Every structure is written in C-alpha cells, then in structure tokens.
Coordinates of C-alpha atoms in Angstrom, one line a residue:
M9 CA 12.6 -83.4 -12.5
G10 CA 13.3 -83.9 -8.8
G11 CA 10.6 -83.0 -6.3
G12 CA 7.1 -83.0 -6.2
P13 CA 5.8 -81.0 -9.4
G14 CA 4.1 -77.6 -8.8
Y15 CA 1.0 -76.4 -10.7
V16 CA 0.1 -72.8 -12.1
I17 CA -2.4 -71.5 -14.7
P18 CA -0.5 -70.6 -17.8
A19 CA -1.3 -67.1 -18.0
P20 CA -3.3 -64.4 -16.7
Y21 CA -7.2 -64.9 -17.7
T22 CA -10.3 -63.0 -18.0
G23 CA -12.8 -65.8 -17.2
M24 CA -12.9 -69.7 -16.9
S25 CA -15.1 -72.6 -17.7
T26 CA -14.5 -75.4 -15.2
R27 CA -14.0 -79.0 -15.5
D28 CA -17.3 -79.5 -14.0
A29 CA -19.0 -77.5 -16.5
H30 CA -17.5 -79.5 -19.3
L31 CA -18.9 -82.7 -17.7
K32 CA -22.3 -81.2 -17.5
R33 CA -22.4 -80.7 -21.1
R34 CA -24.9 -82.9 -23.5
P35 CA -23.1 -84.8 -24.5
P36 CA -20.1 -84.5 -21.6
S37 CA -16.9 -83.3 -22.8
S38 CA -14.5 -86.4 -23.8
E39 CA -11.8 -84.3 -22.5
P40 CA -13.1 -82.7 -19.5
G41 CA -10.4 -79.8 -18.4
T42 CA -10.7 -76.1 -17.7
D43 CA -10.8 -73.5 -20.2
Y44 CA -9.0 -70.1 -19.4
Y45 CA -10.2 -67.2 -21.3
M46 CA -7.6 -64.7 -22.5
P47 CA -6.8 -62.7 -25.6
R48 CA -4.9 -64.3 -28.6
G49 CA -1.5 -64.6 -28.6
T50 CA -1.1 -64.5 -24.8
P51 CA 2.2 -66.3 -23.9
L52 CA 1.7 -69.5 -22.0
V53 CA 4.3 -70.7 -19.4
V54 CA 4.8 -74.3 -18.2
P55 CA 3.1 -75.0 -14.9
S56 CA 6.5 -76.7 -13.7
A57 CA 9.5 -78.1 -15.3
C58 CA 8.2 -80.4 -17.8
R59 CA 9.1 -82.6 -20.8
V60 CA 7.4 -82.3 -24.3
V61 CA 5.4 -85.6 -24.9
A62 CA 3.7 -84.6 -28.1
V63 CA 3.0 -81.6 -30.4
G64 CA 0.1 -81.0 -32.7
G65 CA 0.3 -78.6 -35.6
G66 CA -3.3 -78.9 -37.1
L67 CA -6.4 -76.6 -36.9
G68 CA -8.6 -79.7 -36.4
P69 CA -10.8 -81.4 -35.2
A70 CA -11.9 -79.6 -32.3
T71 CA -8.6 -79.7 -30.2
G72 CA -6.5 -77.2 -32.8
R73 CA -3.0 -77.1 -32.0
F74 CA -1.8 -78.6 -28.8
V75 CA 1.0 -79.4 -26.6
M76 CA 1.4 -82.2 -24.3
L77 CA 3.6 -81.8 -21.2
D78 CA 4.8 -84.2 -18.7
N79 CA 5.8 -83.1 -15.3
G80 CA 6.8 -86.5 -13.8
A81 CA 3.5 -87.1 -12.0
R82 CA 1.2 -86.6 -14.7
W83 CA 0.5 -85.6 -18.5
M84 CA -1.2 -82.1 -19.3
R85 CA -2.3 -81.1 -22.5
F86 CA -2.9 -77.5 -23.7
L87 CA -5.2 -76.8 -26.7
H88 CA -6.5 -74.5 -29.2
L89 CA -2.8 -72.6 -29.6
L90 CA -2.0 -70.0 -32.0
E91 CA 1.6 -71.1 -31.8
S92 CA 3.6 -73.8 -30.3
H93 CA 7.4 -73.1 -29.5
V94 CA 8.7 -76.4 -28.4
R95 CA 9.6 -79.8 -29.9
V96 CA 8.8 -83.5 -28.8
N97 CA 11.2 -84.8 -25.9
Q98 CA 12.4 -81.0 -25.2
E99 CA 13.2 -80.1 -21.6
L100 CA 11.4 -77.3 -20.2
P101 CA 12.6 -75.4 -17.3
E102 CA 9.9 -73.9 -14.9
G103 CA 9.0 -70.6 -16.2
T104 CA 9.3 -71.4 -20.1
V105 CA 6.9 -70.0 -22.5
F106 CA 5.9 -73.2 -24.7
G107 CA 3.3 -71.5 -27.0
L108 CA 0.7 -68.7 -27.6
S109 CA -3.0 -68.8 -26.6
G110 CA -5.6 -69.0 -29.6
A111 CA -8.6 -70.2 -30.8
S112 CA -7.7 -72.7 -33.3
G113 CA -9.9 -75.8 -34.0
Y114 CA -13.0 -76.8 -35.9
G115 CA -10.9 -76.3 -39.1
S116 CA -9.8 -72.6 -38.4
E117 CA -8.1 -70.0 -36.3
H118 CA -11.4 -68.9 -34.9
F119 CA -13.1 -72.1 -33.9
G120 CA -14.6 -72.9 -37.0
A121 CA -15.7 -69.0 -37.6
A122 CA -14.3 -66.3 -39.7
S123 CA -13.1 -64.0 -36.8
D124 CA -12.8 -64.0 -33.0
T125 CA -15.9 -61.4 -33.0
D126 CA -18.4 -64.1 -34.5
G127 CA -21.2 -63.9 -32.2
A128 CA -22.2 -67.6 -32.8
M129 CA -18.7 -68.8 -32.1
I130 CA -18.4 -66.7 -29.0
A131 CA -21.9 -68.1 -27.5
R132 CA -20.6 -71.6 -28.6
T133 CA -16.9 -71.6 -27.1
G134 CA -16.8 -68.2 -25.0
G135 CA -14.4 -66.8 -27.4
P136 CA -10.4 -67.6 -27.5
H137 CA -9.1 -69.5 -24.7
V138 CA -6.7 -72.2 -23.7
H139 CA -8.2 -75.4 -22.6
V140 CA -5.8 -77.4 -20.1
T141 CA -6.5 -80.8 -19.4
A142 CA -4.6 -82.7 -16.5
F143 CA -4.7 -86.5 -17.1
R144 CA -5.2 -88.9 -14.1
G145 CA -1.3 -90.0 -14.7
R146 CA 1.2 -90.2 -17.3
A147 CA -1.2 -91.3 -19.8
F148 CA -3.6 -90.2 -22.3
T149 CA -7.0 -91.0 -20.7
L150 CA -10.2 -89.7 -21.9
G151 CA -13.5 -89.2 -19.9
S152 CA -14.4 -88.3 -16.5
G153 CA -12.4 -91.1 -15.0
G154 CA -9.2 -90.1 -16.9
T155 CA -9.0 -86.5 -16.0
V156 CA -8.5 -84.4 -12.9
D157 CA -9.3 -80.8 -12.1
F158 CA -6.3 -78.9 -13.2
H159 CA -7.6 -75.6 -11.6
A160 CA -8.0 -77.3 -8.0
L161 CA -4.2 -78.5 -8.7
T162 CA -3.0 -74.7 -9.0
G163 CA -5.0 -73.5 -6.0
G164 CA -5.5 -70.5 -8.6
A165 CA -1.9 -69.5 -8.7
V166 CA -1.2 -68.1 -11.9
A167 CA 2.2 -67.7 -13.8
G168 CA 4.6 -64.9 -13.0
N169 CA 8.0 -64.6 -14.0
V170 CA 8.7 -66.1 -17.4
T171 CA 11.8 -66.9 -19.8
A172 CA 12.0 -66.4 -23.4
K173 CA 10.6 -69.2 -25.6
P174 CA 13.2 -71.8 -26.3
E175 CA 15.1 -72.2 -29.2
I176 CA 14.8 -75.5 -31.2
E177 CA 17.8 -76.9 -32.9
E178 CA 16.6 -77.8 -36.1
E179 CA 19.3 -80.2 -36.8
K180 CA 18.2 -82.2 -33.7
E181 CA 14.6 -82.1 -34.8
E182 CA 13.3 -85.8 -35.0
D183 CA 11.0 -87.0 -37.5
M184 CA 7.6 -88.0 -35.9
T185 CA 7.9 -91.0 -37.5
Q186 CA 11.3 -91.9 -36.1
L187 CA 9.9 -91.0 -32.7
I188 CA 7.2 -93.8 -32.9
G189 CA 9.6 -96.2 -34.8
N190 CA 8.2 -99.2 -36.8
S191 CA 5.3 -99.8 -34.6
K192 CA 2.8 -102.6 -36.2
D193 CA 0.1 -101.5 -34.1
G194 CA 0.5 -97.7 -35.1
Y195 CA 0.6 -98.8 -38.8
K196 CA -2.3 -100.7 -38.0
L197 CA -4.2 -98.0 -36.5
V198 CA -3.3 -95.7 -39.4
D199 CA -4.5 -98.2 -42.1
E200 CA -7.7 -98.5 -40.1
L201 CA -8.2 -94.8 -40.1
G202 CA -7.7 -94.8 -43.9
A203 CA -11.0 -96.3 -44.1
D204 CA -12.5 -97.9 -47.2
N205 CA -10.2 -96.3 -50.0
W206 CA -7.0 -95.0 -50.6
A207 CA -8.4 -91.3 -51.1
S208 CA -9.6 -91.0 -47.6
F209 CA -6.1 -92.5 -46.6
A210 CA -4.1 -90.1 -48.6
Y211 CA -6.0 -87.1 -47.6
T212 CA -6.0 -86.6 -43.8
G213 CA -6.7 -82.8 -43.3
P214 CA -9.8 -81.1 -41.8
G215 CA -13.0 -82.9 -42.7
S216 CA -11.5 -85.8 -44.2
T217 CA -12.9 -89.5 -43.4
F218 CA -9.3 -90.0 -41.8
E219 CA -10.0 -87.1 -39.2
A220 CA -13.5 -88.3 -38.5
N221 CA -12.3 -91.6 -38.0
W222 CA -9.9 -90.2 -35.5
E223 CA -12.5 -88.4 -33.7
A224 CA -14.4 -91.7 -33.0
V225 CA -11.6 -93.5 -31.8
N226 CA -10.5 -90.6 -29.7
I227 CA -14.2 -90.5 -28.0
L228 CA -13.9 -94.4 -27.6
G229 CA -10.6 -94.0 -26.1
D230 CA -9.8 -97.7 -26.2
R231 CA -7.4 -97.6 -28.9
V232 CA -5.4 -94.5 -28.3
D233 CA -2.1 -94.7 -26.3
M234 CA -0.3 -91.3 -26.0
E235 CA 2.3 -92.7 -24.1
G236 CA 3.9 -94.3 -27.4
G237 CA 3.8 -90.7 -28.8
W238 CA 0.4 -90.9 -30.3
G239 CA -1.7 -88.1 -31.4
L240 CA -3.4 -86.9 -34.6
E241 CA -0.4 -85.3 -36.0
T242 CA 1.8 -88.1 -35.4
L243 CA -1.0 -90.3 -37.0
R244 CA -1.2 -87.8 -40.1
H245 CA 2.8 -88.1 -40.5
M246 CA 2.7 -91.9 -40.3
A247 CA -0.5 -91.9 -42.8
N248 CA 1.7 -89.7 -45.3
A249 CA 4.6 -91.8 -45.1
R250 CA 2.1 -94.8 -45.6
W251 CA 0.8 -92.9 -48.8
D252 CA 4.3 -92.5 -50.3
Q253 CA 4.8 -96.2 -49.8
K254 CA 1.6 -97.0 -51.5
R255 CA 2.0 -95.1 -54.7
S256 CA 3.8 -97.5 -56.6
Q257 CA 1.0 -100.1 -55.8
I258 CA -1.5 -98.1 -56.7
A259 CA 0.2 -97.3 -59.9
A260 CA 0.2 -100.9 -60.9
E261 CA -3.6 -101.3 -59.8
V262 CA -4.2 -98.4 -62.3
I263 CA -1.9 -99.9 -65.0
K264 CA -3.7 -103.2 -64.4
G265 CA -7.0 -101.7 -64.7
I266 CA -6.4 -99.8 -67.9
A267 CA -3.8 -102.1 -69.6
P268 CA -6.5 -103.6 -72.2
L269 CA -7.1 -100.0 -73.2
L270 CA -3.6 -98.8 -73.2
A271 CA -2.9 -101.8 -75.4
A272 CA -5.2 -101.4 -78.0
T273 CA -4.6 -97.6 -78.2
A274 CA -0.8 -98.1 -78.3
S275 CA -1.2 -100.9 -81.1
G276 CA -2.9 -98.4 -83.2
G277 CA -0.2 -96.0 -83.0
G278 CA -2.7 -93.6 -81.1
L279 CA -1.2 -93.4 -77.5
T280 CA -0.9 -89.5 -77.3
E281 CA -0.3 -87.8 -74.0
E282 CA -3.7 -86.4 -74.2
R283 CA -5.4 -90.1 -74.5
F284 CA -3.1 -91.4 -71.8
A285 CA -4.1 -88.7 -69.5
Q286 CA -7.7 -89.4 -70.1
L287 CA -7.2 -93.2 -69.5
L288 CA -5.2 -92.3 -66.2
E289 CA -8.0 -90.4 -65.1
E290 CA -10.5 -93.1 -65.7
G291 CA -8.2 -95.5 -63.8
L292 CA -8.0 -93.1 -60.9
N293 CA -11.7 -92.7 -60.6
K294 CA -12.4 -96.5 -60.4
L295 CA -10.1 -96.4 -57.5
K296 CA -11.7 -93.4 -56.0
L297 CA -8.7 -91.7 -56.4
N298 CA -9.8 -88.3 -57.8
G299 CA -11.5 -85.3 -57.1
P300 CA -11.5 -83.3 -53.6
Q301 CA -10.2 -86.0 -51.4
I302 CA -6.9 -86.0 -52.9
S303 CA -4.5 -82.9 -53.3
E304 CA -3.7 -81.8 -56.8
A305 CA -0.1 -82.4 -56.1
D306 CA -0.5 -86.0 -55.0
Q307 CA -2.9 -86.7 -58.1
D308 CA 0.2 -85.4 -60.2
A309 CA 2.5 -87.7 -58.3
L310 CA 0.5 -90.5 -58.8
A311 CA 0.3 -89.8 -62.3
E312 CA 3.8 -89.5 -62.9
A313 CA 4.2 -93.1 -60.9
V314 CA 1.8 -94.5 -63.3
R315 CA 3.9 -93.1 -66.4
Q316 CA 7.0 -94.4 -65.1
K317 CA 5.6 -97.8 -64.4
F318 CA 4.0 -97.8 -68.1
R319 CA 7.5 -96.5 -69.5
E320 CA 9.0 -99.5 -67.8
D321 CA 6.6 -102.2 -68.9
P322 CA 4.1 -100.7 -71.3
L323 CA 1.7 -103.8 -71.4
A324 CA 1.9 -104.3 -67.8

C-alpha cells in the first residue's frame, strides 16, 4: 500500500447523517461516523487499497454485519451490511466491492423491525444505510476523540468504476481463534463477558448477557483492542471454543450434584433412561444451564457428555 491513501464514499447515496449529527445525539454516539442512505443491496467499494482487519457476521448488537479495513493510515469500519464478501487479512485493490449495504443490527435485517418500510424504524434510523467510521489511526478507538470525519476525508468523491467481488479461497480461510492465537487477555475478556453463569456464557447471540456485556465494554472503550483482531464476532468464536472446552467440566459438576440420587436409584435397580433424564434436568437447572439461554443442540451435547461420564464412572 505505497503512497498516501485516497478516500471515496463507497457507493452513490440518497442522503446522509453527518458525524456531527452523531455527536449531537443524546447520548452521543459511541462510534461517531457518517451514515450514507442507499437502497438495500447496493455494492460497496473500498475507499482505497486496503487490508481487511475484521469481519463481523451477526445481526446484533447495534452494528449488525460489518467490515473493518486498514488503508495503511487508519482503520475504517462499515456497519449494517447485508453481506460481506471478504475475509480477515485479505488484501483488496482499489475499486474492489467488499460487501452490500443493508440495515442489519438490533437483532434483525431491518434495524430491529420487520421490514424496511416500518415507519418507526425509518423515523429512528433513517432507513437502510451504511455507517462509515474513520478512526484516528490504526486502532479501534471509540468516542469523539477516537474518530475523524470520513466525509471530510473524501471531499465528497463517490466511488466510480468497480471490480467484481473477490473470490475467497475456502481452503485458505483462517479460523478466527487462530488469528488471535492463545491470547490470555482475550480468553480472560471472554470469560468476563460470560457473566455469572455458564448459560450466559454458552449463549452469545442477540439479546444474551454476553452481548449486553460486550456493549458495556464497547461503550467504555478501555478494554477493547481491535488491533489484535478483536470484535464481537471474534469473541463469539472464542466463547464457543471455550464452551466446548468447558463441557466435560460442567458434566463433572452435574454428576457430582446428582450422584447421591443416581446411586440410590441405581442400587434399587430403577435407573431408567427416563429417570436419568429427569435427574439430568434437575442437575442442569441447579447450574442455570437449561431453558432459553442455552440452545437445544447445546443441551443435547451437554446431556451426552454427562451420560458418557456416568458410563465411565457411574457413582462419581
């Protein structure tokens, strides 16, 4: 990426909400940038030759799907995408389409509403748009002091000629947990975001305690280091890996808690699958590991882990 980077608005737009407008909100935006209003599915073009720093694939919290780019001078984040067409560490030539604009965020494809025509949603957000944040440097910094005016950097220039979206070679995709390695700080942050029980740690999706805690950390801005590849999606990947590692530990805790009942039932010759399932449910409930905060697939996987441990040592 030799030479000074240029800046262009990623696509033609029908209206905008300025960075100043974001700062005048009450409370002010924690990530003040520029909203460019455009139809859903509009191709978005990199402002200059860039490297992909982070990609987020979720519908929440407020950011929705996003792509973070590094042009050698600063990081830029593009929020509320319908699709992203790039992967972390990919080098993108000038004019490359990196995704499609949308309205993802607040848990849906329509800023929390059922459709793009929802009147309350339009009044609140202005409708489908791409939010562009230009950070002060090559780091993820929040608040008014952490960002600059992207629109001013462009001088009003809009992307023109574009190239086709890049092909992603699946065999070269890197697991997000590999990108951040075995960072103790990263795992510590994931554990902290897991809150006070395993259930909130296991479920990291929209509306979870995990996500709510991320929002709090994100707003404070003192524990988030995007330079290491951080982002909600990265932390979710780490949390899922952590959850896999914890299953056997949790199974041991469940067995320990219901061992006396298991022993009594087994000695009486009455340990049926139905009775075991009942005791298992009681054990999971005691650890707050049942109900809407944990998926059915996770419950099944955890139940199987408990069964396997019981087979290995019935009276553990």
